[in-house]
Short mmCIF file of C-alpha atoms and ligand atoms in Angstrom, two decimals:
data_model
loop_
_atom_site.label_atom_id
_atom_site.label_comp_id
_atom_site.label_asym_id
_atom_site.label_seq_id
_atom_site.Cartn_x
_atom_site.Cartn_y
_atom_site.Cartn_z
CA LEU A 670 131.40 97.32 102.05
CA SER A 671 132.97 96.48 98.76
CA MET A 672 134.17 92.95 98.97
CA ARG A 673 133.73 90.76 95.98
CA ILE A 674 135.29 87.47 95.07
CA GLU A 675 136.54 87.55 91.53
CA PRO A 676 134.79 84.44 90.30
CA PRO A 677 137.17 81.89 88.96
CA PRO A 678 136.41 81.17 85.30
CA THR A 679 135.31 77.64 86.20
CA ASP A 680 131.77 76.38 86.62
CA ASP A 681 132.66 74.10 89.49
CA GLU A 682 131.43 74.28 93.05
CA ILE A 683 133.92 76.98 94.06
CA GLY A 684 132.83 79.13 91.15
CA ARG A 685 129.17 78.75 92.12
CA LEU A 686 129.95 79.55 95.73
CA ALA A 687 131.81 82.68 94.65
CA HIS A 688 128.81 83.72 92.57
CA SER A 689 126.32 83.29 95.36
CA PHE A 690 128.61 85.08 97.79
CA ASN A 691 128.81 88.02 95.40
CA ARG A 692 125.06 88.08 95.00
CA MET A 693 124.68 88.19 98.76
CA VAL A 694 127.15 91.07 99.04
CA ALA A 695 125.31 92.95 96.28
CA ARG A 696 122.03 92.56 98.18
CA LEU A 697 123.63 93.77 101.40
CA GLU A 698 125.09 96.75 99.58
CA GLU A 699 121.69 97.59 98.19
CA ALA A 700 120.04 97.40 101.61
CA PHE A 701 122.81 99.52 103.04
CA GLN A 702 122.36 102.17 100.36
CA ARG A 703 118.59 102.19 100.90
CA GLN A 704 119.11 102.66 104.61
CA LYS A 705 121.53 105.52 104.03
CA ARG A 706 119.12 107.22 101.65
CA PHE A 707 116.29 106.79 104.13
CA VAL A 708 118.25 108.40 106.97
CA SER A 709 119.25 111.29 104.74
CA ASP A 710 115.64 111.73 103.55
CA VAL A 711 114.38 111.70 107.13
CA SER A 712 116.89 114.33 108.22
CA HIS A 713 116.00 116.47 105.26
CA GLU A 714 112.26 116.19 105.95
CA LEU A 715 112.67 117.00 109.63
CA ARG A 716 114.70 120.06 108.82
CA THR A 717 111.89 121.91 107.03
CA PRO A 718 109.44 122.16 109.95
CA LEU A 719 112.29 122.74 112.37
CA THR A 720 113.58 125.67 110.32
CA ALA A 721 110.10 127.17 110.21
CA LEU A 722 109.73 126.71 113.96
CA SER A 723 113.01 128.29 114.86
CA GLY A 724 112.33 131.21 112.50
CA SER A 725 109.02 131.94 114.21
CA LEU A 726 110.51 131.57 117.66
CA GLU A 727 113.29 133.94 116.77
CA MET A 728 110.76 136.52 115.61
CA LEU A 729 108.81 136.16 118.84
CA LEU A 730 111.96 136.49 120.92
CA LEU A 731 113.12 139.53 118.98
CA GLY A 732 109.74 141.05 119.63
CA ALA A 733 108.85 141.29 115.95
CA ASP A 734 105.21 141.21 117.01
CA ARG A 735 105.88 144.54 118.87
CA GLY A 736 103.59 143.62 121.67
CA ASP A 737 100.82 142.97 119.16
CA LEU A 738 98.94 140.06 120.70
CA GLU A 739 97.23 139.10 117.45
CA ALA A 740 100.56 138.93 115.59
CA ALA A 741 102.02 136.79 118.36
CA ARG A 742 99.00 134.48 118.17
CA ARG A 743 99.46 134.12 114.42
CA LEU A 744 103.06 133.10 114.91
CA ALA A 745 102.09 130.63 117.62
CA ARG A 746 99.42 129.11 115.39
CA GLY A 747 101.95 128.61 112.61
CA MET A 748 104.31 127.00 115.07
CA TYR A 749 101.60 124.70 116.34
CA THR A 750 100.92 123.57 112.77
CA GLU A 751 104.58 122.73 112.27
CA VAL A 752 104.74 120.85 115.56
CA GLN A 753 101.72 118.81 114.48
CA ARG A 754 103.48 118.07 111.20
CA LEU A 755 106.53 116.89 113.07
CA GLN A 756 104.41 114.72 115.33
CA ARG A 757 102.67 113.10 112.39
CA MET A 758 105.94 112.48 110.65
CA VAL A 759 107.47 110.84 113.71
CA GLU A 760 104.38 108.65 114.19
CA ASP A 761 104.55 107.64 110.52
CA LEU A 762 108.24 106.87 110.79
CA LEU A 763 107.63 104.67 113.82
CA VAL A 764 104.97 102.68 111.97
CA LEU A 765 107.27 102.29 108.96
CA THR A 766 110.19 101.12 111.07
CA ARG A 767 108.01 98.56 112.80
CA LEU A 768 106.70 97.37 109.45
CA ASP A 769 110.26 97.08 108.14
CA ALA A 770 111.33 95.05 111.12
CA GLY A 771 108.25 92.86 110.82
CA ARG A 772 107.39 93.94 114.35
CA LEU A 773 103.90 95.19 113.57
CA GLU A 774 101.61 92.41 114.63
CA MET A 775 98.74 91.72 112.25
CA ARG A 776 95.53 90.29 113.60
CA ARG A 777 93.35 88.03 111.53
CA GLU A 778 89.78 88.92 112.20
CA LEU A 779 86.59 88.98 110.22
CA ILE A 780 85.81 92.41 108.89
CA ARG A 781 82.44 93.26 107.42
CA ALA A 782 82.78 95.47 104.37
CA ASP A 783 79.86 97.72 105.37
CA ASP A 784 81.29 98.04 108.85
CA ILE A 785 84.74 99.15 107.76
CA LEU A 786 83.53 101.54 105.06
CA ALA A 787 81.01 103.17 107.40
CA THR A 788 83.65 103.57 110.12
CA VAL A 789 86.17 105.10 107.73
CA CYS A 790 83.59 107.56 106.37
CA GLU A 791 82.54 108.52 109.86
CA GLN A 792 86.13 109.19 110.87
CA ALA A 793 86.88 111.07 107.65
CA GLU A 794 83.81 113.28 107.95
CA HIS A 795 85.66 116.02 109.84
CA LEU A 796 88.40 116.08 107.18
CA ALA A 797 85.88 116.92 104.47
CA HIS A 798 85.31 120.54 103.59
CA GLY A 799 82.16 120.44 101.55
CA GLN A 800 82.77 117.35 99.44
CA THR A 801 80.23 114.57 99.21
CA LEU A 802 81.56 111.49 100.98
CA ARG A 803 79.68 108.25 100.44
CA TRP A 804 80.11 104.50 100.51
CA SER A 805 78.38 101.43 99.11
CA VAL A 806 78.78 97.66 99.21
CA ALA A 807 77.82 95.55 96.19
CA PRO A 808 75.49 92.63 96.90
CA GLY A 809 77.33 89.38 97.58
CA THR A 810 80.49 91.03 98.87
CA PRO A 811 82.06 88.60 101.34
CA ALA A 812 83.58 89.66 104.66
CA LEU A 813 87.28 90.35 104.69
CA LEU A 814 89.99 88.64 106.70
CA GLY A 815 92.67 90.82 108.21
CA ASP A 816 93.55 93.37 110.85
CA LYS A 817 90.60 95.71 111.17
CA ASP A 818 92.52 98.58 112.74
CA ARG A 819 95.29 98.46 110.18
CA LEU A 820 92.90 98.22 107.26
CA ARG A 821 90.95 101.15 108.68
CA GLN A 822 94.20 103.13 108.94
CA ALA A 823 95.11 102.27 105.34
CA LEU A 824 91.69 103.32 104.02
CA LEU A 825 91.70 106.46 106.12
CA ASN A 826 95.05 107.49 104.62
CA ILE A 827 93.60 107.06 101.13
CA VAL A 828 90.40 108.96 101.92
CA ASP A 829 92.44 111.68 103.62
CA ASN A 830 94.41 112.13 100.38
CA ALA A 831 91.25 112.02 98.28
CA LEU A 832 89.74 114.82 100.36
CA LYS A 833 92.96 116.83 100.37
CA TYR A 834 93.14 116.93 96.58
CA THR A 835 89.43 117.25 95.76
CA PRO A 836 87.63 120.60 95.65
CA ALA A 837 84.62 121.33 97.83
CA GLU A 838 82.07 120.52 95.13
CA GLY A 839 83.70 117.14 94.44
CA THR A 840 82.84 113.61 95.47
CA VAL A 841 84.76 110.89 97.27
CA GLU A 842 83.23 107.48 96.97
CA LEU A 843 84.16 104.24 98.73
CA GLN A 844 83.03 100.96 97.27
CA ALA A 845 83.36 97.30 98.11
CA SER A 846 82.62 94.49 95.70
CA PRO A 847 83.45 90.80 95.25
CA ALA A 848 86.55 89.99 93.21
CA SER A 849 87.79 86.70 91.79
CA GLY A 850 90.37 84.52 93.50
CA GLY A 851 88.97 84.81 97.02
CA LEU A 852 89.42 88.56 97.13
CA VAL A 853 87.36 91.63 97.86
CA MET A 854 87.83 94.83 95.93
CA LEU A 855 87.84 98.04 97.93
CA SER A 856 88.08 101.29 96.03
CA VAL A 857 88.26 104.97 96.84
CA ARG A 858 87.41 107.21 93.90
CA ASP A 859 87.67 110.96 93.93
CA THR A 860 86.83 113.67 91.42
CA GLY A 861 89.82 115.76 92.37
CA GLU A 862 92.76 117.26 90.56
CA GLY A 863 94.45 113.97 89.71
CA ILE A 864 98.16 113.18 89.51
CA PRO A 865 100.46 114.02 86.59
CA PRO A 866 101.44 110.87 84.63
CA GLU A 867 105.15 111.38 85.30
CA ALA A 868 104.50 111.34 89.06
CA LEU A 869 102.34 108.20 89.03
CA PRO A 870 105.16 105.62 89.23
CA HIS A 871 106.46 107.29 92.40
CA VAL A 872 103.38 107.88 94.53
CA PHE A 873 104.04 104.87 96.77
CA GLU A 874 107.64 105.88 97.43
CA ARG A 875 108.60 107.19 100.84
CA PHE A 876 108.59 110.99 101.09
CA PHE A 877 107.30 111.43 97.55
CA ARG A 878 104.94 114.36 96.97
CA ALA A 879 103.72 115.07 93.48
CA ASP A 880 103.76 118.79 94.14
CA PRO A 881 104.87 119.82 97.60
CA ALA A 882 103.61 123.37 97.16
CA ARG A 883 100.16 122.24 96.16
CA SER A 884 99.10 120.44 99.30
CA ARG A 885 100.10 123.40 101.44
CA LEU A 886 97.76 125.75 99.65
CA GLY A 887 94.85 123.92 101.19
CA ARG A 888 93.28 124.11 104.57
CA ARG A 889 95.63 121.71 106.24
CA PRO A 890 99.41 121.50 106.33
CA GLY A 891 101.10 119.31 103.77
CA GLY A 892 101.56 115.63 104.50
CA SER A 893 104.80 113.84 105.12
CA GLY A 894 104.81 111.98 101.82
CA LEU A 895 104.76 108.79 103.87
CA GLY A 896 101.02 108.12 103.78
CA LEU A 897 100.84 105.97 100.66
CA ALA A 898 104.12 104.19 101.44
CA ILE A 899 102.69 103.12 104.80
CA THR A 900 99.33 102.30 103.28
CA ARG A 901 100.88 99.96 100.75
CA GLU A 902 102.94 98.19 103.39
CA LEU A 903 99.92 97.83 105.67
CA VAL A 904 97.90 96.29 102.84
CA GLU A 905 100.64 93.98 101.58
CA ALA A 906 101.50 92.79 105.08
CA GLN A 907 97.94 91.42 105.19
CA GLY A 908 98.17 89.65 101.86
CA GLY A 909 96.48 92.43 99.89
CA LYS A 910 97.47 94.42 96.83
CA ILE A 911 97.04 98.10 96.09
CA ARG A 912 97.09 100.19 92.92
CA LEU A 913 96.44 103.78 91.99
CA ASP A 914 94.98 105.11 88.75
CA SER A 915 94.69 108.78 88.07
CA ARG A 916 93.90 111.26 85.35
CA LEU A 917 95.02 114.81 85.64
CA GLY A 918 92.03 117.08 86.09
CA GLU A 919 89.58 114.18 86.35
CA GLY A 920 90.35 112.33 89.55
CA THR A 921 92.07 109.44 91.22
CA THR A 922 91.02 105.90 92.10
CA VAL A 923 92.89 103.77 94.60
CA THR A 924 91.99 100.08 94.49
CA ILE A 925 92.79 97.48 97.11
CA LEU A 926 92.40 93.77 96.54
CA PHE A 927 92.03 92.25 99.98
CA PRO A 928 91.71 88.63 101.11
CA ALA A 929 88.12 87.57 101.69
CA ALA A 930 87.04 85.42 104.60
CA VAL A 931 86.04 82.06 103.20
CA ASP A 932 83.45 81.08 105.76
CA GLY A 933 80.42 83.18 104.92
CA ARG A 934 78.53 82.01 107.99
CA ALA A 935 81.31 83.14 110.27
CA ALA A 936 81.38 86.42 108.38
CA ALA A 937 77.80 87.11 109.37
CA ARG A 938 78.82 86.90 113.01
CA GLY A 939 81.06 89.87 112.59
CA GLU A 940 84.24 90.68 114.39
CA GLU A 941 85.20 87.43 115.97
CA THR A 942 88.84 86.45 115.62
CA VAL A 943 89.62 83.57 113.31
CA ARG A 944 91.97 80.97 114.69
P1 ADP B 1046 101.19 113.01 101.54
O1 ADP B 1046 101.49 112.82 102.99
O2 ADP B 1046 101.97 114.11 100.89
O3 ADP B 1046 99.74 113.03 101.23
P2 ADP B 1046 101.17 110.39 100.31
O4 ADP B 1046 102.21 109.34 100.33
O5 ADP B 1046 99.89 110.08 100.97
O6 ADP B 1046 101.84 111.69 100.91
O7 ADP B 1046 100.89 110.78 98.81
C1 ADP B 1046 101.96 111.05 97.94
C2 ADP B 1046 101.58 112.09 96.91
O8 ADP B 1046 100.67 111.53 95.96
C3 ADP B 1046 100.85 113.30 97.47
O9 ADP B 1046 101.74 114.27 97.95
C4 ADP B 1046 100.06 113.78 96.29
O10 ADP B 1046 100.88 114.58 95.47
C5 ADP B 1046 99.75 112.51 95.52
N1 ADP B 1046 98.36 112.01 95.79
C6 ADP B 1046 98.02 110.99 96.60
N2 ADP B 1046 96.69 110.77 96.58
C7 ADP B 1046 96.17 111.69 95.73
C8 ADP B 1046 94.83 111.98 95.27
N3 ADP B 1046 93.75 111.29 95.67
N4 ADP B 1046 94.70 113.00 94.36
C9 ADP B 1046 95.77 113.70 93.92
N5 ADP B 1046 97.04 113.48 94.33
C10 ADP B 1046 97.25 112.48 95.22
#
């Protein structure tokens, strides 16, 4: 895909047409390259758990456990973890592909801030391992307008990260408050290990992990590196914006600016769909 029209040195209509044709080709080339990189990243990411799985299976088949039931169980547990990782990755990839194709339908419903924060905390409770998890809504925070399930998923991804990178004695705090311009501010603040400054510009990129070894030290297997990429797309597809601030050794705050529902009265009625 390397067709360009050498633009004639004129500024007439033909010259302009040639220019816009070239711009179009450049955009196509870019998209093509992105696609190629994505496929190669995906293959690479799938290879890691698959290699681990086939290694363990081989050991089992060779009888490396020597009839030791406990050793066999350990291997099986490790394999189960890798399978779960693969499952998560495939689910994430499906969501991303649908988002890319614009095939993920977004509802527009009224979402009460207290409702969504309470639900997210409730669902995240079992991911916590000792940390304090709490939420609050500032007075006068309007209801939000968007897809409740997708917003919940986005917030859950963020809280999941916050818990993954925050020690047991730490705190993860969700807050909602009014923001200017018909927006609501939702934030998730943690007192965890933070992100190195050089990694910050990349955290929303697909497959990016600040330190792949780090997340695997913890209680749960490392993520796919797709969580924040999906989260950002879910938020932006609903007209929201997301940013991440972090200080190494101090903690991380993820802030979402989300469209507010304008009709406060309707907001009080809760979940009803806005037409
Ligand atoms: P993963 O599936 O690895 O969690 P994400 O896209 O969700 O992928 O996050 C990308 C990377 O950003 C993580 O691997 C981690 O290094 C870093 N990160 C995200 N959130 C936090 C946080 N709250 N504290 C520290 N590091 C974080």
